[in-house]
Tab-separated table of C-alpha atoms in Angstrom:
chain	number	residue	atom	x	y	z
A	189	ASP	CA	96.504	162.054	111.046
A	190	GLY	CA	96.602	165.287	109.106
A	191	GLY	CA	98.289	168.424	110.302
A	192	ILE	CA	101.994	167.587	110.388
A	193	THR	CA	103.803	165.766	107.611
A	194	GLN	CA	107.323	164.530	107.057
A	195	SER	CA	109.104	163.465	103.908
A	196	PRO	CA	110.538	161.249	102.752
A	197	LYS	CA	109.388	158.223	104.743
A	198	TYR	CA	112.621	156.360	104.035
A	199	LEU	CA	115.982	157.920	103.158
A	200	PHE	CA	119.284	156.342	102.309
A	201	ARG	CA	122.510	158.262	102.494
A	202	LYS	CA	126.061	157.498	101.606
A	203	GLU	CA	128.728	158.407	104.097
A	204	GLY	CA	129.953	161.962	103.613
A	205	GLN	CA	126.678	163.256	102.192
A	206	ASN	CA	124.385	165.841	103.710
A	207	VAL	CA	120.664	165.104	103.593
A	208	THR	CA	117.649	167.250	104.435
A	209	LEU	CA	114.486	165.957	106.081
A	210	SER	CA	111.294	167.883	105.519
A	211	CYS	CA	108.704	168.767	108.165
A	212	GLU	CA	105.566	170.780	107.421
A	213	GLN	CA	102.570	171.620	109.611
A	214	ASN	CA	99.280	173.369	108.872
A	215	LEU	CA	98.174	173.597	112.518
A	216	ASN	CA	99.328	177.202	112.860
A	217	HIS	CA	101.605	176.073	115.688
A	218	ASP	CA	104.367	178.379	116.877
A	219	ALA	CA	106.771	175.776	118.242
A	220	MET	CA	108.377	172.919	116.305
A	221	TYR	CA	110.792	170.194	117.359
A	222	TRP	CA	113.072	167.541	115.916
A	223	TYR	CA	113.693	164.306	117.791
A	224	ARG	CA	115.859	161.330	117.141
A	225	GLN	CA	114.563	157.916	118.190
A	226	ASP	CA	116.905	154.984	118.804
A	227	PRO	CA	115.912	151.673	120.385
A	228	GLY	CA	115.945	151.855	124.185
A	229	GLN	CA	116.759	155.574	124.292
A	230	GLY	CA	113.404	157.216	123.960
A	231	LEU	CA	113.058	160.489	122.100
A	232	ARG	CA	116.050	162.782	122.213
A	233	LEU	CA	115.697	166.429	121.257
A	234	ILE	CA	117.919	167.645	118.419
A	235	TYR	CA	116.680	171.203	117.782
A	236	TYR	CA	113.598	173.234	118.526
A	237	SER	CA	112.113	176.487	117.352
A	238	GLN	CA	109.631	178.641	119.248
A	239	ILE	CA	109.142	181.269	116.568
A	240	VAL	CA	110.031	182.014	112.975
A	241	ASN	CA	113.694	182.862	112.365
A	242	ASP	CA	114.705	181.552	115.769
A	243	PHE	CA	115.820	178.095	116.887
A	244	GLN	CA	117.746	176.523	119.759
A	245	LYS	CA	119.963	173.493	120.182
A	246	GLY	CA	118.541	170.522	121.992
A	247	ASP	CA	120.429	167.766	123.781
A	248	ILE	CA	122.093	166.190	120.724
A	249	ALA	CA	122.522	168.989	118.149
A	250	GLU	CA	126.047	168.135	117.003
A	251	GLY	CA	126.108	167.178	113.328
A	252	TYR	CA	122.662	168.634	112.618
A	253	SER	CA	121.379	171.987	111.386
A	254	VAL	CA	117.931	173.533	110.970
A	255	SER	CA	116.203	176.602	109.615
A	256	ARG	CA	112.843	178.229	110.345
A	257	GLU	CA	112.118	180.668	107.560
A	258	LYS	CA	108.375	179.988	107.574
A	259	LYS	CA	106.013	179.197	110.440
A	260	GLU	CA	104.808	175.989	108.812
A	261	SER	CA	108.221	174.547	107.872
A	262	PHE	CA	111.164	173.293	109.952
A	263	PRO	CA	113.623	171.288	107.828
A	264	LEU	CA	116.450	169.303	109.412
A	265	THR	CA	119.797	168.756	107.696
A	266	VAL	CA	121.884	165.794	108.759
A	267	THR	CA	125.457	166.696	107.929
A	268	SER	CA	128.473	164.519	107.315
A	269	ALA	CA	129.693	165.574	110.764
A	270	GLN	CA	127.019	163.391	112.391
A	271	LYS	CA	128.936	160.204	113.136
A	272	ASN	CA	126.029	157.835	113.625
A	273	PRO	CA	123.038	159.221	111.726
A	274	THR	CA	121.119	155.986	111.146
A	275	ALA	CA	117.934	156.448	113.166
A	276	PHE	CA	114.248	157.275	113.085
A	277	TYR	CA	113.614	161.039	113.022
A	278	LEU	CA	110.416	162.574	114.329
A	279	CYS	CA	109.198	166.114	113.915
A	280	ALA	CA	106.628	167.579	116.280
A	281	SER	CA	104.790	170.831	116.881
A	282	THR	CA	102.839	172.474	119.646
A	283	SER	CA	100.766	175.605	119.793
A	284	GLY	CA	103.055	177.223	122.290
A	285	THR	CA	100.296	178.669	124.412
A	286	SER	CA	100.116	177.809	128.084
A	287	GLY	CA	96.686	176.297	127.657
A	288	SER	CA	97.741	173.497	125.319
A	289	ARG	CA	100.971	171.604	125.635
A	290	GLU	CA	100.249	168.553	123.537
A	291	GLN	CA	102.944	167.795	121.006
A	292	PHE	CA	101.679	166.551	117.656
A	293	PHE	CA	104.078	164.270	115.845
A	294	GLY	CA	104.688	163.649	112.188
A	295	PRO	CA	104.911	160.100	110.790
A	296	GLY	CA	108.708	160.098	110.891
A	297	THR	CA	111.602	159.576	108.489
A	298	ARG	CA	113.830	156.525	108.743
A	299	LEU	CA	117.352	157.435	107.713
A	300	THR	CA	119.868	154.739	106.850
A	301	VAL	CA	123.512	155.376	106.078
A	302	LEU	CA	124.934	152.943	103.578
B	224	GLY	CA	117.935	170.315	132.949
B	225	GLU	CA	115.155	167.832	133.630
B	226	ASN	CA	116.044	164.138	133.967
B	227	VAL	CA	113.287	161.567	133.416
B	228	GLU	CA	113.751	157.895	134.278
B	229	GLN	CA	111.189	155.321	133.139
B	230	HIS	CA	110.712	151.721	134.316
B	231	PRO	CA	110.362	148.988	133.313
B	232	SER	CA	111.864	148.980	129.833
B	233	THR	CA	109.719	145.996	128.851
B	234	LEU	CA	106.483	144.716	130.345
B	235	SER	CA	104.593	141.572	129.383
B	236	VAL	CA	101.075	140.873	130.680
B	237	GLN	CA	98.149	138.606	129.950
B	238	GLU	CA	95.024	140.057	128.435
B	239	GLY	CA	92.774	141.366	131.181
B	240	ASP	CA	95.581	142.024	133.640
B	241	SER	CA	96.659	145.487	134.755
B	242	ALA	CA	99.872	147.193	133.684
B	243	VAL	CA	101.784	149.891	135.547
B	244	ILE	CA	104.631	152.015	134.201
B	245	LYS	CA	106.537	154.379	136.479
B	246	CYS	CA	108.559	157.517	135.843
B	247	THR	CA	110.636	159.741	138.087
B	248	TYR	CA	111.697	163.309	137.369
B	249	SER	CA	114.288	165.611	138.864
B	250	ASP	CA	112.978	169.186	138.569
B	251	SER	CA	110.601	170.002	141.406
B	252	ALA	CA	109.257	172.939	139.367
B	253	SER	CA	107.864	170.632	136.672
B	254	ASN	CA	104.081	170.962	136.464
B	255	TYR	CA	102.914	168.950	133.463
B	256	PHE	CA	103.311	165.211	132.844
B	257	PRO	CA	102.071	163.627	129.615
B	258	TRP	CA	102.076	160.030	128.452
B	259	TYR	CA	102.459	159.103	124.790
B	260	LYS	CA	101.689	155.818	123.066
B	261	GLN	CA	103.551	154.725	119.952
B	262	GLU	CA	102.220	151.730	118.070
B	263	LEU	CA	104.586	149.812	115.844
B	264	GLY	CA	105.560	151.883	112.819
B	265	LYS	CA	103.391	154.823	113.840
B	266	ARG	CA	103.870	158.237	115.379
B	267	PRO	CA	103.633	158.865	119.143
B	268	GLN	CA	100.250	160.147	120.280
B	269	LEU	CA	99.197	161.697	123.554
B	270	ILE	CA	96.943	159.389	125.568
B	271	ILE	CA	96.671	161.180	128.889
B	272	ASP	CA	98.339	163.968	130.820
B	273	ILE	CA	98.241	165.385	134.324
B	274	ARG	CA	99.051	168.756	135.786
B	275	SER	CA	100.605	169.266	139.173
B	276	ASN	CA	97.460	170.600	140.826
B	277	VAL	CA	95.830	167.145	140.771
B	278	GLY	CA	96.983	163.770	142.095
B	279	GLU	CA	95.121	161.451	139.743
B	280	LYS	CA	93.368	161.550	136.415
B	281	LYS	CA	91.351	158.811	134.720
B	282	ASP	CA	90.150	158.219	131.176
B	283	GLN	CA	88.274	154.937	130.797
B	284	ARG	CA	90.845	152.158	131.272
B	285	ILE	CA	93.865	154.389	131.709
B	286	ALA	CA	94.851	156.528	134.655
B	287	VAL	CA	97.830	158.579	135.719
B	288	THR	CA	98.866	159.270	139.308
B	289	LEU	CA	101.282	161.930	140.471
B	290	ASN	CA	103.294	162.167	143.676
B	291	LYS	CA	104.968	165.570	143.689
B	292	THR	CA	106.716	164.999	146.989
B	293	ALA	CA	108.459	161.907	145.716
B	294	LYS	CA	108.719	163.321	142.175
B	295	HIS	CA	107.239	160.350	140.418
B	296	PHE	CA	104.196	159.633	138.291
B	297	SER	CA	102.721	156.418	136.954
B	298	LEU	CA	100.545	155.172	134.121
B	299	HIS	CA	97.966	152.522	134.997
B	300	ILE	CA	96.178	150.471	132.355
B	301	THR	CA	93.408	148.182	133.556
B	302	GLU	CA	91.760	145.286	131.716
B	303	THR	CA	94.532	145.269	129.143
B	304	GLN	CA	93.764	144.287	125.561
B	305	PRO	CA	96.077	143.191	122.728
B	306	GLU	CA	95.631	146.594	121.071
B	307	ASP	CA	97.292	148.162	124.121
B	308	SER	CA	100.556	146.607	122.931
B	309	ALA	CA	102.855	149.509	122.065
B	310	VAL	CA	105.735	151.608	123.340
B	311	TYR	CA	104.738	154.066	126.051
B	312	PHE	CA	106.706	157.228	126.841
B	313	CYS	CA	106.399	159.511	129.822
B	314	ALA	CA	107.638	163.097	129.692
B	315	ALA	CA	108.142	166.183	131.792
B	316	PRO	CA	108.815	169.807	130.849
B	317	SER	CA	112.439	170.548	130.091
B	318	LYS	CA	113.981	173.352	132.099
B	319	GLY	CA	113.174	176.645	130.443
B	320	GLY	CA	110.519	175.079	128.278
B	321	THR	CA	107.368	175.176	130.341
B	322	SER	CA	105.839	177.924	128.273
B	323	TYR	CA	106.507	176.358	124.912
B	324	GLY	CA	105.915	172.682	125.430
B	325	LYS	CA	109.554	171.577	125.349
B	326	LEU	CA	109.669	168.123	126.901
B	327	THR	CA	112.174	165.595	128.166
B	328	PHE	CA	111.057	162.029	127.445
B	329	GLY	CA	111.656	158.825	129.328
B	330	GLN	CA	113.377	155.902	127.662
B	331	GLY	CA	110.128	154.142	126.808
B	332	THR	CA	108.400	150.934	127.908
B	333	ILE	CA	107.545	148.188	125.439
B	334	LEU	CA	104.214	146.762	126.597
B	335	THR	CA	103.130	143.405	125.204
B	336	VAL	CA	99.642	142.087	125.964
B	337	HIS	CA	99.266	138.373	125.279
B	338	PRO	CA	95.811	137.103	124.253
C-alpha cells in the first residue's frame, strides 16, 4: 500500500474553520487528483494537477482550494465556503504517460463538521 | 464532458453465482475503461481495464466486455466468493483528460456475496 499517503485519517472541524488535508506520493507521478466520496454518488473530482505549479478545477471545486508547489505534494484546503464538507476525501495520482493510466489512491481522510 | 451511468446500485448474489455490473458512457471518443474495487474502509484499487481496440478482456474470474457502438461496458465476476463483496466503480476518461488519466467515475455498485 505504499506510494501515496494521506493525513490525517480522521478530521473534525467546527463550522467556519478552514482545514487542510495532506496528500503525498513518492511514485514520481506527474498528475494528482482530489476526489470527494459520498454514499451513492461515486467519486467526484474536486481539483486535479498535471504538473507542478499548475492545477485545474474539477466538477465540484467550489469551497475548496489546492496548491502544487512540489511534485510529490498536493494539499487540499476545505474552506468555510464549502456548505456541506462532511465526506470521505480521496487523493490519487497517475504517471501521466499514455502508457499507464492507472490511478493510485491514498487511504483517504474522513472529514466531519461538528 | 463525459457522463458515466452505472447499474445496479446494489447487487446481492449467492456464493458461486455470477455477478454483472453495467456502465454506459456518453463520449464516443473515450478509449479506456477501468474498473475499481473498494473494500469496506479501504482505498479503491484497479482490478481490470480495457482499451477500445479490444472487445473483451479476462483475468481469472473477472472479465470486462466493451460495446463501442452502444457505448457500454460491463464487469463480469464468475464463481463469486464472499471476499468479492465490495463497492465496484467503473470509469471513463473525462473530456480533455485522455493524456493525463483524468477520469469520470460511475456511481458505484455495492456487491454483497452471501455464503
